[in-house]
Amino acid sequence: MIICLVLLLFIFVFLTTNTYEVVKRHKEEETFFDPKTASRLHFPSISDPQSLNLSIIVPAYNEEERLPPMLNETFEFMEKRIKEFPAYKYEVIVVSDGSKDNTVNVAEDFTKKYGSDKIRCLELIENRGKGGAVQLGVQSSRGATILFADADGASKFEDLVKLERALKDIISCDPVTEPELVSQKVALSIGSRAHLERESLATRSLFRNLLMYGFHFLVWLFTVRGIKDTQCGFKLFTRKSANICFQSLHVNRWAFDVELLYIAQKLNIPIAEVSVRWTEIEGSKVTPVLSWIQMGCDLGLIWLKYRIGVWKVKCNKIN
């Protein structure tokens, strides 16, 4: 009886699953508003050669209050870098994930201030989930390196330097001064809050600690090993790595980080984990119980669907 049920489950999964995720993009999502020309211009493609040093992808769902401080901190750091390295170029892509508030207006106010060459708003017609929002932002980017950073500003943006330094150690070229070389390399560096774990344990409830440990165990059991913190929203990819990993991404919700790292490890893409500063900001969209249960289910699906071959990675292993 149990064997029959398992077989039926496998058949159901095979019949209802796409081997490679089909990314749906509405026509309206292919363009951004340029205040200089008062017109809508087309986003580029991740398949195009890099034309900037860095693209910063900021997924945002109803973030009208938390987004401005994060963007102010980002622009303060990036504009200071340009003074030091005049040839340096960057962009911020705010991906409004079907927001119902003024997130789009907030992003476009920054576009009026800094220009659409430095900040663009990708307005999604419907909510895709954080993973789906980041994926579409990455597909629209121009950078030799691509960072995704949470809209809440929980990570200190200047810790980008740490991620870049770790990336440089792997690929032996500088993201700040050698963008063309960097874009062709394969590696990623990710922010980590693991060093803050002891302090967090003292402030969380016993139930939330149990949920956290349960999630870490499932990550270790089903998907990613050797990474202490898979969920920190501060990850830096070379352009080539981003293109490889995101084109095979299936999970659009909170566990998308885990699948990205799972794909990277399957392909032997080097990953550096770097301790970063992090502050919990009020207004989190993560519902402790439901989101953790959902992530746990997604972890099981990642393991099952890759294991039985209904999900596949488009690229071959990196030698």
XYZ file of C-alpha atoms in Angstrom:
319
model
C 0.000 0.000 0.000
C 2.779 2.447 0.974
C 4.740 1.558 -2.179
C 1.648 2.260 -4.304
C 1.134 5.637 -2.651
C 4.789 6.559 -3.220
C 4.529 5.528 -6.871
C 1.366 7.599 -7.280
C 3.142 10.572 -5.691
C 6.067 10.237 -8.093
C 3.723 9.956 -11.090
C 1.804 13.033 -9.926
C 5.049 15.007 -9.479
C 6.287 13.988 -12.949
C 3.013 14.985 -14.616
C 2.670 18.349 -12.865
C 6.270 19.611 -12.923
C 8.242 21.496 -15.583
C 11.832 20.272 -15.867
C 12.976 23.848 -16.399
C 11.004 26.734 -14.937
C 9.230 28.909 -17.491
C 9.653 32.507 -16.330
C 6.513 34.475 -17.107
C 7.047 38.155 -17.844
C 4.265 40.543 -18.786
C 4.919 43.031 -21.574
C 4.617 45.927 -19.105
C 7.445 44.385 -17.051
C 9.921 44.635 -19.907
C 10.302 48.410 -19.541
C 11.144 51.065 -16.939
C 10.212 54.742 -16.692
C 12.900 57.254 -17.623
C 12.054 60.696 -16.158
C 14.558 62.453 -18.425
C 12.666 61.505 -21.605
C 9.297 60.973 -19.860
C 9.062 57.635 -21.664
C 9.388 53.931 -20.993
C 12.610 52.243 -22.094
C 13.407 48.545 -22.434
C 15.445 46.709 -19.832
C 18.578 44.949 -21.131
C 19.201 41.213 -20.714
C 21.554 39.220 -18.500
C 22.674 37.574 -21.746
C 24.150 40.885 -22.955
C 27.772 41.742 -22.099
C 28.287 43.703 -18.887
C 28.341 47.497 -19.156
C 28.617 48.378 -15.441
C 30.661 47.235 -12.467
C 27.739 46.394 -10.199
C 23.987 45.807 -10.338
C 22.118 45.942 -7.024
C 18.795 44.081 -7.060
C 16.351 45.115 -4.325
C 13.172 43.000 -4.112
C 10.428 45.045 -2.487
C 6.887 44.148 -1.508
C 5.009 46.995 0.197
C 8.245 48.643 1.346
C 7.352 52.346 1.121
C 8.570 52.944 4.692
C 11.699 50.775 4.881
C 12.963 51.353 1.346
C 14.059 55.039 1.577
C 16.610 54.560 4.410
C 18.054 51.524 2.640
C 18.399 53.390 -0.663
C 19.867 56.457 1.038
C 22.549 54.289 2.657
C 23.218 52.530 -0.659
C 23.610 55.730 -2.678
C 25.754 57.369 -0.022
C 28.199 54.446 -0.211
C 28.142 54.105 -4.005
C 28.542 57.822 -4.698
C 31.502 57.922 -2.323
C 33.043 55.033 -4.273
C 32.665 56.919 -7.556
C 34.645 59.826 -6.103
C 37.453 57.373 -5.367
C 37.119 55.457 -8.660
C 35.679 57.840 -11.303
C 35.367 55.075 -13.932
C 33.195 52.955 -11.627
C 29.548 52.493 -12.682
C 26.610 50.930 -10.862
C 22.855 50.582 -10.975
C 20.085 49.846 -8.494
C 17.044 47.902 -9.711
C 14.118 48.070 -7.303
C 11.749 45.215 -8.116
C 8.297 46.037 -6.807
C 6.765 42.599 -6.331
C 3.126 43.495 -6.947
C 3.189 46.115 -4.189
C -0.128 47.687 -3.157
C 1.373 50.739 -1.445
C 3.640 53.549 -2.705
C 6.772 51.431 -3.215
C 6.881 52.241 -6.945
C 6.467 55.986 -6.312
C 9.259 55.905 -3.719
C 11.613 54.156 -6.161
C 10.739 56.553 -8.974
C 11.399 59.562 -6.712
C 14.967 58.257 -6.393
C 15.060 57.831 -10.190
C 14.181 61.516 -10.584
C 16.998 62.406 -8.199
C 19.773 60.140 -9.510
C 18.636 59.341 -13.062
C 17.509 56.066 -14.642
C 21.071 55.060 -15.485
C 21.656 54.626 -11.728
C 18.263 53.473 -10.486
C 15.380 51.793 -12.249
C 12.094 50.405 -10.986
C 10.864 47.082 -12.318
C 7.165 47.004 -11.463
C 5.735 43.475 -11.440
C 2.058 43.231 -12.283
C 1.475 40.410 -9.811
C 3.262 39.131 -6.733
C 5.832 36.453 -7.686
C 7.507 35.884 -4.335
C 10.944 37.140 -3.348
C 12.781 34.591 -5.484
C 10.742 35.446 -8.565
C 11.309 39.167 -8.016
C 15.081 38.746 -7.632
C 15.202 36.479 -10.690
C 13.507 39.061 -12.920
C 15.740 41.804 -11.544
C 18.843 39.741 -12.317
C 17.571 39.081 -15.845
C 17.309 42.873 -16.350
C 20.751 43.794 -15.020
C 23.931 45.189 -16.607
C 26.577 44.603 -13.934
C 29.772 42.541 -14.026
C 28.803 41.603 -10.481
C 25.232 41.333 -9.255
C 24.235 41.829 -5.634
C 20.811 41.246 -4.208
C 20.067 43.088 -0.994
C 16.940 43.221 1.124
C 14.833 46.375 1.077
C 14.761 46.577 4.875
C 18.428 47.602 5.086
C 19.142 44.993 7.768
C 22.631 44.434 6.355
C 25.120 47.309 6.457
C 25.664 48.167 2.819
C 29.331 49.019 3.285
C 29.905 45.320 4.024
C 29.752 44.946 0.252
C 33.510 45.505 0.497
C 33.817 42.230 2.430
C 31.879 40.319 -0.215
C 33.975 41.844 -2.995
C 37.199 40.996 -1.182
C 36.093 37.361 -0.771
C 35.105 37.203 -4.438
C 38.466 38.647 -5.465
C 40.273 35.966 -3.447
C 38.455 33.274 -5.454
C 38.641 34.679 -8.979
C 41.945 36.629 -8.723
C 40.582 39.815 -10.280
C 39.070 42.965 -8.782
C 35.311 43.704 -9.065
C 36.036 47.422 -8.637
C 38.719 47.875 -11.297
C 38.408 44.839 -13.628
C 34.689 44.444 -14.418
C 35.102 42.790 -17.831
C 37.348 40.060 -16.435
C 35.135 39.574 -13.373
C 31.983 39.156 -15.457
C 33.484 36.096 -17.172
C 34.494 34.340 -13.941
C 32.369 31.939 -11.914
C 31.991 32.427 -8.144
C 29.769 33.975 -5.504
C 30.169 35.349 -2.007
C 27.329 35.456 0.506
C 26.705 37.390 3.674
C 26.357 35.385 6.871
C 24.816 36.113 10.275
C 26.039 32.862 11.826
C 28.433 34.750 14.104
C 25.399 36.476 15.673
C 23.658 33.192 16.471
C 24.459 33.087 20.196
C 23.066 36.576 20.777
C 19.938 35.785 18.758
C 19.228 32.645 20.765
C 18.941 34.722 23.932
C 16.343 37.093 22.459
C 14.114 34.633 20.571
C 11.390 32.490 22.104
C 12.049 28.782 22.599
C 9.519 27.977 19.868
C 11.237 30.232 17.297
C 14.610 28.734 18.203
C 13.197 25.248 17.630
C 11.835 26.347 14.250
C 15.219 27.807 13.331
C 17.136 24.673 14.306
C 14.605 22.536 12.470
C 15.047 24.606 9.310
C 18.858 24.422 9.527
C 18.643 20.658 9.949
C 16.385 20.281 6.891
C 18.744 22.469 4.836
C 21.662 20.248 5.855
C 19.695 17.023 5.314
C 18.092 17.791 1.960
C 20.068 20.443 0.128
C 23.095 22.549 1.115
C 26.004 21.512 3.312
C 28.937 23.563 4.519
C 27.005 26.875 4.565
C 26.061 28.177 8.010
C 23.560 30.847 6.914
C 21.695 30.324 3.638
C 19.043 32.995 4.218
C 20.948 36.261 4.656
C 19.639 38.631 1.985
C 23.046 39.915 0.928
C 24.591 37.803 -1.859
C 27.079 38.779 -4.572
C 27.417 36.878 -7.865
C 29.664 37.316 -10.845
C 27.531 37.973 -13.929
C 28.259 34.527 -15.350
C 27.396 32.807 -12.056
C 24.123 34.723 -11.757
C 23.144 33.783 -15.290
C 23.945 30.109 -14.674
C 22.211 29.827 -11.296
C 19.101 31.916 -11.917
C 18.242 30.326 -15.257
C 17.721 27.013 -13.418
C 15.839 28.468 -10.411
C 12.434 26.902 -9.728
C 11.519 28.155 -6.239
C 9.999 31.645 -6.136
C 9.336 31.902 -2.419
C 11.525 32.277 0.687
C 13.566 29.110 0.109
C 14.890 30.335 -3.248
C 18.241 31.187 -1.583
C 18.665 27.528 -0.690
C 17.984 26.344 -4.236
C 20.461 28.901 -5.629
C 23.188 27.581 -3.336
C 22.143 23.992 -4.074
C 22.531 24.679 -7.818
C 25.903 26.357 -7.248
C 27.183 23.389 -5.254
C 25.900 20.896 -7.855
C 27.867 22.792 -10.507
C 31.036 23.162 -8.390
C 30.728 26.963 -8.379
C 32.954 28.320 -5.566
C 31.064 29.947 -2.672
C 32.601 32.172 0.009
C 30.623 32.797 3.206
C 31.437 36.123 4.840
C 30.359 37.466 8.247
C 28.392 40.704 7.895
C 26.735 43.092 10.297
C 22.988 42.688 10.573
C 20.210 44.418 12.507
C 16.636 43.175 12.724
C 14.316 45.814 11.273
C 10.620 45.967 12.179
C 8.113 45.202 9.454
C 9.361 41.781 8.294
C 7.122 40.005 5.766
C 8.148 36.602 7.171
C 5.386 35.038 9.273
C 7.339 32.890 11.756
C 5.241 29.698 11.716
C 3.696 29.689 8.228
C 6.835 30.878 6.424
C 9.073 28.337 8.166
C 6.630 25.512 7.379
C 6.452 26.690 3.775
C 10.241 26.801 3.542
C 10.488 23.326 5.035
C 8.084 21.984 2.410
C 10.067 23.735 -0.329
C 13.282 22.121 0.921
C 11.679 18.697 0.678
C 10.446 19.464 -2.843
C 13.896 20.684 -3.912
C 15.443 17.420 -2.715
C 12.706 15.202 -4.173
C 12.382 16.844 -7.580
C 16.109 17.012 -8.237
C 16.625 13.505 -6.880
C 14.036 11.904 -9.187
C 15.097 14.100 -12.117
C 11.970 16.168 -12.756
C 13.970 19.319 -11.997
C 17.277 19.709 -13.765
C 20.095 22.254 -13.956
C 20.641 23.671 -17.441
C 24.441 23.931 -17.249
C 27.203 21.398 -16.775
C 29.568 21.239 -13.806
C 32.321 23.846 -13.692
C 35.777 22.313 -13.992
